[in-house]
Short mmCIF file of C-alpha atoms and ligand atoms in Angstrom, two decimals:
data_model
loop_
_atom_site.label_atom_id
_atom_site.label_comp_id
_atom_site.label_asym_id
_atom_site.label_seq_id
_atom_site.Cartn_x
_atom_site.Cartn_y
_atom_site.Cartn_z
CA MET A 1 -54.04 122.81 -146.87
CA ASN A 2 -56.46 120.35 -148.42
CA ASP A 3 -57.86 120.62 -151.93
CA PHE A 4 -61.54 121.46 -152.09
CA VAL A 5 -64.38 122.70 -154.25
CA PHE A 6 -66.79 125.22 -152.74
CA HIS A 7 -69.97 125.39 -154.77
CA ILE A 8 -73.27 126.59 -153.35
CA PRO A 9 -75.96 126.98 -155.97
CA THR A 10 -78.46 128.65 -153.60
CA LYS A 11 -79.38 132.27 -154.23
CA MET A 12 -79.64 134.07 -150.87
CA VAL A 13 -82.19 136.88 -150.79
CA PHE A 14 -81.81 138.90 -147.58
CA GLY A 15 -83.72 141.76 -146.02
CA LYS A 16 -87.06 143.34 -145.15
CA ASP A 17 -88.25 143.30 -148.73
CA CYS A 18 -87.08 139.82 -149.68
CA LEU A 19 -90.51 138.21 -150.02
CA SER A 20 -91.40 140.60 -152.82
CA LYS A 21 -88.98 138.57 -154.96
CA LEU A 22 -90.53 135.19 -154.13
CA ASN A 23 -92.77 134.89 -157.19
CA THR A 24 -90.12 136.02 -159.67
CA GLU A 25 -87.63 133.48 -158.37
CA MET A 26 -90.09 130.56 -158.38
CA LYS A 27 -92.05 131.19 -161.60
CA PRO A 28 -89.52 129.59 -163.97
CA PHE A 29 -89.93 126.28 -162.09
CA GLY A 30 -93.66 125.66 -162.50
CA SER A 31 -97.09 126.58 -161.23
CA LYS A 32 -98.08 124.08 -158.53
CA ILE A 33 -96.53 124.76 -155.13
CA LEU A 34 -96.56 122.74 -151.94
CA ILE A 35 -96.00 125.01 -148.93
CA VAL A 36 -94.47 123.00 -146.08
CA TYR A 37 -94.69 124.42 -142.55
CA GLY A 38 -94.46 123.41 -138.90
CA GLY A 39 -96.69 123.28 -135.88
CA GLY A 40 -98.47 126.58 -136.38
CA SER A 41 -96.11 129.50 -135.69
CA VAL A 42 -96.52 130.66 -139.30
CA ILE A 43 -100.29 130.66 -138.86
CA ARG A 44 -100.08 132.63 -135.60
CA THR A 45 -97.70 135.24 -137.02
CA GLY A 46 -99.74 135.65 -140.20
CA LEU A 47 -96.77 134.67 -142.38
CA LEU A 48 -98.56 131.76 -144.06
CA ALA A 49 -101.53 133.95 -145.00
CA LYS A 50 -99.17 136.64 -146.30
CA ILE A 51 -97.27 134.16 -148.48
CA LYS A 52 -100.47 132.58 -149.82
CA ASP A 53 -101.68 136.04 -150.74
CA LEU A 54 -98.42 136.81 -152.54
CA LEU A 55 -98.59 133.55 -154.50
CA LYS A 56 -102.28 133.44 -155.37
CA ASP A 57 -102.15 135.10 -158.81
CA ASP A 58 -99.22 133.12 -160.13
CA PHE A 59 -99.46 129.66 -158.55
CA GLU A 60 -101.84 126.91 -157.49
CA VAL A 61 -101.06 126.45 -153.80
CA PHE A 62 -101.18 123.22 -151.76
CA GLU A 63 -100.25 122.89 -148.08
CA HIS A 64 -98.44 120.40 -145.88
CA GLY A 65 -98.39 121.63 -142.28
CA GLY A 66 -97.62 119.97 -138.98
CA ILE A 67 -93.92 119.22 -139.46
CA GLU A 68 -92.57 118.40 -136.00
CA PRO A 69 -89.35 119.73 -134.46
CA ASN A 70 -86.90 116.85 -135.13
CA PRO A 71 -89.00 115.99 -138.21
CA LYS A 72 -90.38 112.49 -138.48
CA ILE A 73 -90.27 110.19 -141.49
CA ALA A 74 -94.08 109.79 -141.42
CA SER A 75 -94.44 113.51 -142.27
CA ILE A 76 -91.97 113.07 -145.12
CA ARG A 77 -93.85 110.08 -146.50
CA SER A 78 -97.19 111.91 -146.48
CA GLY A 79 -95.62 115.06 -147.97
CA ALA A 80 -93.97 113.13 -150.79
CA ALA A 81 -97.26 111.33 -151.48
CA LYS A 82 -99.06 114.72 -151.71
CA CYS A 83 -96.50 115.91 -154.26
CA LYS A 84 -97.08 112.83 -156.40
CA GLU A 85 -100.90 112.94 -156.15
CA SER A 86 -101.12 116.64 -157.05
CA CYS A 87 -98.23 116.74 -159.55
CA ILE A 88 -96.46 119.42 -157.50
CA ASP A 89 -93.73 121.39 -159.34
CA ILE A 90 -92.14 123.29 -156.45
CA VAL A 91 -91.68 122.76 -152.69
CA LEU A 92 -91.63 125.92 -150.56
CA ALA A 93 -90.42 125.47 -146.97
CA VAL A 94 -91.61 128.15 -144.55
CA GLY A 95 -90.08 127.63 -141.11
CA GLY A 96 -86.99 126.66 -139.15
CA GLY A 97 -84.50 123.87 -139.75
CA SER A 98 -87.00 121.08 -139.14
CA VAL A 99 -89.36 122.37 -141.82
CA ILE A 100 -86.52 122.98 -144.27
CA ASP A 101 -85.01 119.53 -143.67
CA ALA A 102 -88.42 117.89 -144.04
CA SER A 103 -88.97 119.81 -147.26
CA LYS A 104 -85.68 118.56 -148.67
CA ALA A 105 -86.63 114.97 -147.94
CA ILE A 106 -90.13 115.54 -149.36
CA ALA A 107 -88.70 117.13 -152.52
CA ALA A 108 -86.43 114.10 -152.99
CA GLY A 109 -89.07 111.56 -151.93
CA ALA A 110 -91.48 112.97 -154.53
CA CYS A 111 -89.13 111.87 -157.31
CA VAL A 112 -88.66 108.21 -156.36
CA ASP A 113 -90.88 105.15 -156.15
CA PHE A 114 -89.31 103.82 -152.94
CA ASP A 115 -89.78 104.75 -149.27
CA PRO A 116 -87.89 108.04 -148.56
CA TRP A 117 -86.37 106.47 -145.43
CA GLU A 118 -84.20 104.43 -147.82
CA PHE A 119 -82.19 107.63 -148.39
CA TYR A 120 -81.32 107.51 -144.68
CA GLY A 121 -81.31 104.00 -143.26
CA GLY A 122 -80.90 100.58 -144.86
CA PRO A 123 -79.53 100.96 -148.38
CA ARG A 124 -78.84 104.70 -147.87
CA ARG A 125 -79.76 105.42 -151.46
CA MET A 126 -78.31 108.48 -153.20
CA ILE A 127 -80.47 111.57 -153.68
CA GLU A 128 -80.23 111.86 -157.45
CA LYS A 129 -83.25 114.00 -158.17
CA ALA A 130 -85.57 116.37 -156.30
CA LEU A 131 -88.33 118.86 -156.96
CA PRO A 132 -87.03 122.44 -156.93
CA LEU A 133 -86.93 123.68 -153.34
CA PHE A 134 -87.22 127.23 -152.00
CA THR A 135 -87.07 128.31 -148.36
CA VAL A 136 -88.42 131.18 -146.27
CA VAL A 137 -86.42 131.06 -143.05
CA THR A 138 -88.16 131.91 -139.77
CA MET A 139 -85.43 131.13 -137.29
CA ALA A 140 -81.63 131.58 -137.03
CA SER A 141 -80.26 128.15 -136.26
CA THR A 142 -79.39 125.19 -138.48
CA GLY A 143 -78.34 127.00 -141.65
CA SER A 144 -80.22 124.34 -143.62
CA GLU A 145 -81.31 127.09 -146.02
CA MET A 146 -77.82 127.11 -147.55
CA THR A 147 -76.88 123.43 -147.42
CA CYS A 148 -77.87 120.21 -149.14
CA GLY A 149 -78.22 118.23 -145.90
CA ALA A 150 -81.36 117.14 -144.09
CA VAL A 151 -81.69 115.39 -140.72
CA ILE A 152 -84.74 113.15 -140.28
CA SER A 153 -85.95 111.00 -137.35
CA ASN A 154 -87.50 107.56 -137.50
CA ASP A 155 -89.41 106.64 -134.33
CA GLU A 156 -89.80 103.01 -135.42
CA THR A 157 -86.04 102.44 -135.55
CA CYS A 158 -85.19 105.15 -132.96
CA GLU A 159 -82.74 106.73 -135.38
CA LYS A 160 -82.01 110.32 -136.31
CA LEU A 161 -79.88 110.44 -139.43
CA GLY A 162 -78.54 113.01 -141.84
CA ARG A 163 -78.36 112.73 -145.61
CA GLY A 164 -77.35 115.16 -148.28
CA GLY A 165 -77.41 115.48 -152.02
CA PHE A 166 -76.79 118.28 -154.50
CA PRO A 167 -80.37 118.18 -155.89
CA VAL A 168 -81.82 119.32 -152.53
CA PHE A 169 -79.82 122.54 -152.31
CA PRO A 170 -82.53 125.21 -152.21
CA LYS A 171 -82.78 127.15 -155.47
CA ALA A 172 -83.21 130.31 -153.40
CA SER A 173 -83.62 131.11 -149.71
CA PHE A 174 -85.38 134.19 -148.38
CA LEU A 175 -84.11 135.68 -145.11
CA ASP A 176 -85.98 138.53 -143.47
CA PRO A 177 -84.71 139.18 -139.91
CA GLU A 178 -88.17 140.53 -138.98
CA LEU A 179 -89.63 137.04 -139.50
CA THR A 180 -87.48 135.89 -136.58
CA TYR A 181 -88.79 138.51 -134.11
CA SER A 182 -91.43 136.06 -132.88
CA VAL A 183 -88.97 133.24 -132.09
CA PRO A 184 -89.37 132.59 -128.33
CA ALA A 185 -86.40 133.22 -126.02
CA PHE A 186 -85.75 129.49 -125.50
CA GLN A 187 -85.62 128.78 -129.26
CA THR A 188 -83.51 131.90 -129.84
CA ALA A 189 -81.04 130.57 -127.27
CA CYS A 190 -81.05 127.05 -128.72
CA GLY A 191 -80.56 128.46 -132.22
CA ALA A 192 -77.56 130.50 -131.05
CA ALA A 193 -76.06 127.44 -129.33
CA ASP A 194 -76.48 125.47 -132.56
CA ILE A 195 -74.82 128.16 -134.72
CA LEU A 196 -71.92 128.39 -132.28
CA SER A 197 -71.55 124.62 -132.25
CA HIS A 198 -71.47 124.45 -136.06
CA VAL A 199 -68.51 126.81 -136.10
CA MET A 200 -66.79 125.05 -133.19
CA GLU A 201 -67.12 121.67 -134.92
CA SER A 202 -64.99 123.08 -137.76
CA TYR A 203 -62.71 125.22 -135.58
CA PHE A 204 -61.40 122.33 -133.49
CA LYS A 205 -59.33 120.48 -136.04
CA LYS A 206 -55.92 118.93 -136.37
CA ASP A 207 -54.63 120.78 -139.46
CA LEU A 208 -53.93 124.31 -138.29
CA ASP A 209 -52.75 125.66 -141.63
CA PHE A 210 -55.73 127.73 -142.73
CA CYS A 211 -55.54 130.82 -140.53
CA LEU A 212 -57.88 132.78 -142.82
CA LEU A 213 -60.67 130.41 -141.84
CA ASP A 214 -59.68 130.53 -138.15
CA ARG A 215 -60.00 134.29 -138.02
CA MET A 216 -63.29 134.20 -139.96
CA MET A 217 -64.69 131.56 -137.59
CA GLU A 218 -63.67 133.56 -134.53
CA GLY A 219 -65.43 136.58 -136.04
CA VAL A 220 -68.61 134.58 -136.56
CA MET A 221 -68.46 133.13 -133.03
CA LYS A 222 -67.94 136.57 -131.47
CA THR A 223 -70.85 137.86 -133.54
CA VAL A 224 -73.12 135.08 -132.32
CA VAL A 225 -72.15 135.64 -128.67
CA ALA A 226 -72.72 139.40 -128.85
CA ASN A 227 -75.93 139.35 -130.88
CA ALA A 228 -77.64 136.45 -129.12
CA LYS A 229 -77.52 138.48 -125.90
CA ILE A 230 -79.03 141.49 -127.66
CA ALA A 231 -81.73 139.43 -129.39
CA LEU A 232 -82.77 137.94 -126.05
CA ALA A 233 -82.98 141.34 -124.40
CA GLU A 234 -84.59 143.04 -127.41
CA PRO A 235 -86.38 140.44 -129.57
CA GLU A 236 -87.21 143.06 -132.20
CA ASN A 237 -83.67 144.35 -132.66
CA TYR A 238 -83.26 144.10 -136.45
CA GLU A 239 -79.45 144.20 -136.48
CA ALA A 240 -79.10 141.50 -133.81
CA ARG A 241 -81.64 139.22 -135.51
CA GLY A 242 -80.05 139.90 -138.90
CA ASN A 243 -76.54 139.14 -137.71
CA LEU A 244 -77.69 135.86 -136.15
CA LEU A 245 -79.58 134.88 -139.29
CA TRP A 246 -76.68 135.49 -141.65
CA ALA A 247 -74.22 133.88 -139.20
CA ALA A 248 -76.40 130.76 -139.17
CA SER A 249 -76.27 130.42 -142.94
CA TRP A 250 -72.49 130.75 -143.09
CA ALA A 251 -71.67 128.64 -140.03
CA ILE A 252 -72.47 125.37 -141.77
CA ASN A 253 -72.36 125.96 -145.53
CA GLY A 254 -68.98 124.30 -145.99
CA LEU A 255 -66.87 127.47 -146.06
CA PHE A 256 -65.24 126.73 -142.72
CA GLY A 257 -64.55 123.09 -143.53
CA GLY A 258 -61.89 124.20 -145.99
CA GLY A 259 -61.61 120.71 -147.45
CA SER A 260 -61.21 119.07 -144.05
CA ARG A 261 -62.36 115.47 -143.89
CA GLN A 262 -62.50 115.47 -140.09
CA VAL A 263 -65.94 114.57 -138.77
CA TRP A 264 -67.86 116.51 -136.13
CA SER A 265 -67.74 115.45 -132.47
CA CYS A 266 -70.71 116.82 -130.50
CA HIS A 267 -73.37 116.54 -133.22
CA PRO A 268 -73.34 112.72 -133.47
CA ILE A 269 -73.75 112.53 -129.68
CA GLU A 270 -76.58 115.07 -129.69
CA HIS A 271 -78.44 113.36 -132.53
CA GLU A 272 -78.68 110.23 -130.37
CA LEU A 273 -80.22 112.33 -127.58
CA SER A 274 -82.79 113.97 -129.83
CA ALA A 275 -83.59 110.60 -131.46
CA ARG A 276 -84.27 108.99 -128.07
CA TYR A 277 -85.70 111.88 -126.07
CA ASN A 278 -86.88 114.33 -128.74
CA MET A 279 -84.50 116.79 -127.13
CA THR A 280 -84.20 120.25 -128.72
CA HIS A 281 -81.05 120.07 -130.85
CA GLY A 282 -79.38 123.30 -129.70
CA LEU A 283 -80.07 122.53 -126.04
CA GLY A 284 -78.46 119.10 -126.40
CA LEU A 285 -75.37 120.70 -127.92
CA ALA A 286 -75.23 123.28 -125.13
CA VAL A 287 -75.23 120.52 -122.52
CA ILE A 288 -72.64 118.38 -124.33
CA THR A 289 -70.06 120.87 -125.67
CA PRO A 290 -68.33 122.02 -122.43
CA LYS A 291 -68.20 118.39 -121.24
CA TRP A 292 -66.61 117.38 -124.54
CA MET A 293 -64.05 120.19 -124.18
CA ARG A 294 -63.09 119.06 -120.67
CA TYR A 295 -62.87 115.44 -121.84
CA CYS A 296 -60.49 116.40 -124.68
CA MET A 297 -58.23 118.49 -122.44
CA GLU A 298 -57.97 115.70 -119.91
CA ALA A 299 -57.51 112.87 -122.41
CA ASP A 300 -54.95 114.67 -124.55
CA PRO A 301 -53.17 117.74 -123.14
CA GLU A 302 -52.03 118.61 -126.67
CA THR A 303 -55.57 119.79 -127.38
CA ARG A 304 -55.22 122.49 -124.72
CA SER A 305 -53.48 125.05 -126.90
CA ARG A 306 -56.35 125.15 -129.38
CA PHE A 307 -58.90 125.56 -126.58
CA ARG A 308 -56.72 128.39 -125.23
CA GLU A 309 -56.71 130.06 -128.66
CA PHE A 310 -60.50 129.69 -128.91
CA GLY A 311 -61.03 131.24 -125.47
CA ARG A 312 -58.58 134.07 -126.01
CA ASN A 313 -59.93 135.09 -129.42
CA VAL A 314 -63.67 134.59 -128.80
CA PHE A 315 -64.16 135.49 -125.13
CA GLY A 316 -60.87 137.11 -124.10
CA SER A 317 -60.22 134.23 -121.67
CA ALA A 318 -56.88 134.02 -119.86
CA ASP A 319 -56.35 130.30 -120.45
CA GLU A 320 -58.07 127.10 -121.61
CA GLU A 321 -59.78 126.43 -118.27
CA GLU A 322 -61.26 129.91 -118.38
CA ALA A 323 -62.26 129.30 -122.01
CA VAL A 324 -64.60 126.49 -120.93
CA GLU A 325 -65.91 128.59 -118.05
CA ASP A 326 -66.56 131.53 -120.37
CA LEU A 327 -68.40 129.29 -122.81
CA GLU A 328 -70.48 127.97 -119.90
CA LYS A 329 -71.23 131.51 -118.73
CA PHE A 330 -72.53 132.28 -122.20
CA LEU A 331 -74.58 129.09 -122.67
CA TYR A 332 -75.96 128.72 -119.16
CA GLY A 333 -75.86 132.33 -117.99
CA ASP A 334 -76.54 134.63 -120.94
CA LEU A 335 -78.62 132.16 -122.94
CA GLY A 336 -80.23 130.67 -119.83
CA LEU A 337 -79.94 127.07 -121.01
CA VAL A 338 -79.68 124.15 -118.59
CA THR A 339 -76.35 122.55 -117.77
CA THR A 340 -77.41 118.90 -117.57
CA LEU A 341 -79.74 116.35 -119.09
CA LYS A 342 -81.57 116.14 -115.79
CA GLY A 343 -82.18 119.87 -116.04
CA ALA A 344 -83.78 119.19 -119.43
CA GLY A 345 -86.06 116.61 -117.86
CA ILE A 346 -84.13 113.57 -119.07
CA GLU A 347 -83.53 111.10 -116.24
CA ASN A 348 -81.58 107.85 -116.20
CA ILE A 349 -79.98 107.64 -119.61
CA ASP A 350 -78.38 104.35 -120.57
CA ALA A 351 -74.95 105.72 -121.49
CA GLU A 352 -73.60 102.27 -122.45
CA ASP A 353 -76.42 101.59 -124.88
CA MET A 354 -76.31 105.10 -126.32
CA ALA A 355 -72.54 104.96 -126.84
CA ALA A 356 -72.90 101.56 -128.55
CA SER A 357 -75.43 103.06 -130.92
CA ILE A 358 -73.38 106.22 -131.59
CA CYS A 359 -70.26 104.16 -132.27
CA SER A 360 -72.06 101.36 -134.13
CA LYS A 361 -70.10 102.15 -137.29
CA GLY A 362 -66.85 102.89 -135.43
CA SER A 363 -65.36 105.62 -133.27
CA ILE A 364 -66.19 109.28 -133.92
CA ASN A 365 -63.16 110.41 -135.90
CA GLY A 366 -63.33 114.01 -134.70
CA TYR A 367 -60.87 116.53 -133.23
CA LEU A 368 -59.99 113.83 -130.74
CA VAL A 369 -61.03 110.30 -131.74
CA LEU A 370 -63.94 109.34 -129.48
CA ASP A 371 -64.37 105.61 -128.99
CA ASN A 372 -67.23 103.93 -127.16
CA LYS A 373 -65.65 104.50 -123.73
CA ALA A 374 -64.98 108.17 -124.46
CA VAL A 375 -68.56 108.75 -125.62
CA GLN A 376 -69.83 107.05 -122.46
CA LYS A 377 -67.66 109.30 -120.33
CA ILE A 378 -68.93 112.45 -122.03
CA LEU A 379 -72.55 111.28 -121.76
CA LYS A 380 -72.14 110.47 -118.07
CA ALA A 381 -70.72 113.95 -117.48
CA CYS A 382 -73.90 115.34 -119.06
CA ILE A 383 -76.29 113.56 -116.69
O1 NZQ B 1 -93.21 124.31 -135.70
P1 NZQ B 1 -93.49 125.76 -135.54
O2 NZQ B 1 -94.86 126.04 -135.02
O3 NZQ B 1 -93.16 126.55 -136.77
O4 NZQ B 1 -92.56 126.30 -134.34
C1 NZQ B 1 -91.14 126.18 -134.35
C2 NZQ B 1 -90.66 125.04 -133.48
O5 NZQ B 1 -91.54 124.78 -132.43
C3 NZQ B 1 -90.56 127.39 -133.68
N1 NZQ B 1 -90.36 128.52 -134.59
C4 NZQ B 1 -89.62 128.56 -135.72
N2 NZQ B 1 -89.67 129.80 -136.25
C5 NZQ B 1 -90.48 130.54 -135.44
C6 NZQ B 1 -90.92 129.73 -134.38
N3 NZQ B 1 -91.74 130.16 -133.42
C7 NZQ B 1 -92.15 131.46 -133.47
N4 NZQ B 1 -91.73 132.31 -134.45
C8 NZQ B 1 -90.90 131.89 -135.44
N5 NZQ B 1 -90.49 132.77 -136.38
O6 NZQ B 1 -89.31 126.95 -133.19
C9 NZQ B 1 -89.39 125.58 -132.86
C10 NZQ B 1 -88.16 124.88 -133.34
O7 NZQ B 1 -88.11 124.85 -134.74
P2 NZQ B 1 -87.12 123.86 -135.50
O8 NZQ B 1 -87.29 124.08 -136.96
O9 NZQ B 1 -87.28 122.48 -134.98
O10 NZQ B 1 -85.71 124.39 -135.00
P3 NZQ B 1 -84.32 124.38 -135.69
O11 NZQ B 1 -84.25 125.40 -136.76
O12 NZQ B 1 -83.33 124.48 -134.61
O13 NZQ B 1 -84.20 122.94 -136.39
C11 NZQ B 1 -83.82 121.81 -135.66
C12 NZQ B 1 -83.70 120.61 -136.56
O14 NZQ B 1 -82.66 120.77 -137.56
C13 NZQ B 1 -81.72 119.70 -137.44
C14 NZQ B 1 -81.79 119.34 -135.99
O15 NZQ B 1 -81.22 118.10 -135.71
C15 NZQ B 1 -83.29 119.38 -135.75
O16 NZQ B 1 -83.91 118.23 -136.26
N6 NZQ B 1 -80.40 120.10 -137.97
C16 NZQ B 1 -80.28 120.25 -139.29
C17 NZQ B 1 -79.07 120.52 -139.88
C18 NZQ B 1 -78.92 120.62 -141.34
N7 NZQ B 1 -79.95 120.48 -142.13
O17 NZQ B 1 -77.82 120.82 -141.83
C19 NZQ B 1 -77.85 120.65 -139.09
C20 NZQ B 1 -78.10 120.88 -137.65
O18 NZQ B 1 -76.93 120.58 -136.93
C21 NZQ B 1 -79.24 120.09 -137.10
O19 NZQ B 1 -78.89 118.75 -136.86
ZN1 ZN B 2 -76.56 121.63 -135.35
#
């Protein structure tokens, strides 16, 4: 077992009544708030108006809407500039992972006099300071509400990069399952695929000495599989939405890493796809993951026993081949996601060029080390 420190400073406020605690939690941090939101779902559902109404007596409210899925650096730059111009005290993200990630980068960008992209590319500066950040989560997916990481895209350099820093941990995150009722079926499916992938990225590891975490991860994966199906059939099922929401927060908050220094395998490949084709993150993972599993089993038969354990304990599969098939049945059958990049409307990828970019700093040192050739093979299987 590796040594580790598990420290999450974010207060998680869960349930139907959570927004009633918003003002109390934020008041100690100042009076000027920038609400950051996405392409309009919070306007359509009435959530933005509701939050503005809640805040109006205690805060001066500013807005920064229009954050794109796979958030772009231009939106971060303009958001950080707004914070500086209006002397904003607090950033409040209202949305899914893209809005929360953008808000983290805005909160950090507001405290520096350089371009916020320098946290990500080029010098990759440290995030040493940020405005206090709060989140109201509208979708079960990335778990960004309980982490200090943020993934941002730069169209000029065609990069999608992640960066983290303790100052951008949200001070508090508010999770009301009812706010996720309006998430469309496709995004519900992509969110579930993302949550599952976050757990799988930790589950497939070399050190198999932390069985507590294995059993917890299997429990979370089974929960996601069962509740995603219910949420798709009954979008307003509170328990299903609530289970997905809480699973999302725990899937990626570091608990399951257990001090492991092994890097993730499918996420670096997917980030290249969403950087180049603006692909929806969870869909990209759904296409890649079974191909990655098959690649591992073929390249190194020693990986088979872990895939067998995964299948047996999550799906009740008879063996490792059936484990991949059962995962595919879930992703492509129950969730209704497409099996290939072509199915997602992406034609003619340049697998060589993409692999060169993914491996530009070396092989992916994941469950199985993936060098340039391996990444190409997985990408070609996704076409
Ligand atoms: O933009 P709006 O209009 O709000 O609509 C969004 C968006 O179109 C919609 N949506 C969200 N909540 C809704 C809703 N529609 C109706 N009702 C609601 N309640 O859903 C669409 C997708 O939203 P987005 O925030 O992009 O999705 P997600 O939460 O999956 O975030 C994806 C981003 O997070 C990054 C991904 O790479 C991608 O950029 N990730 C962040 C991570 C992190 N911070 O740790 C880790 C992840 O692995 C991931 O890389
Ligand atoms: Zn993810």
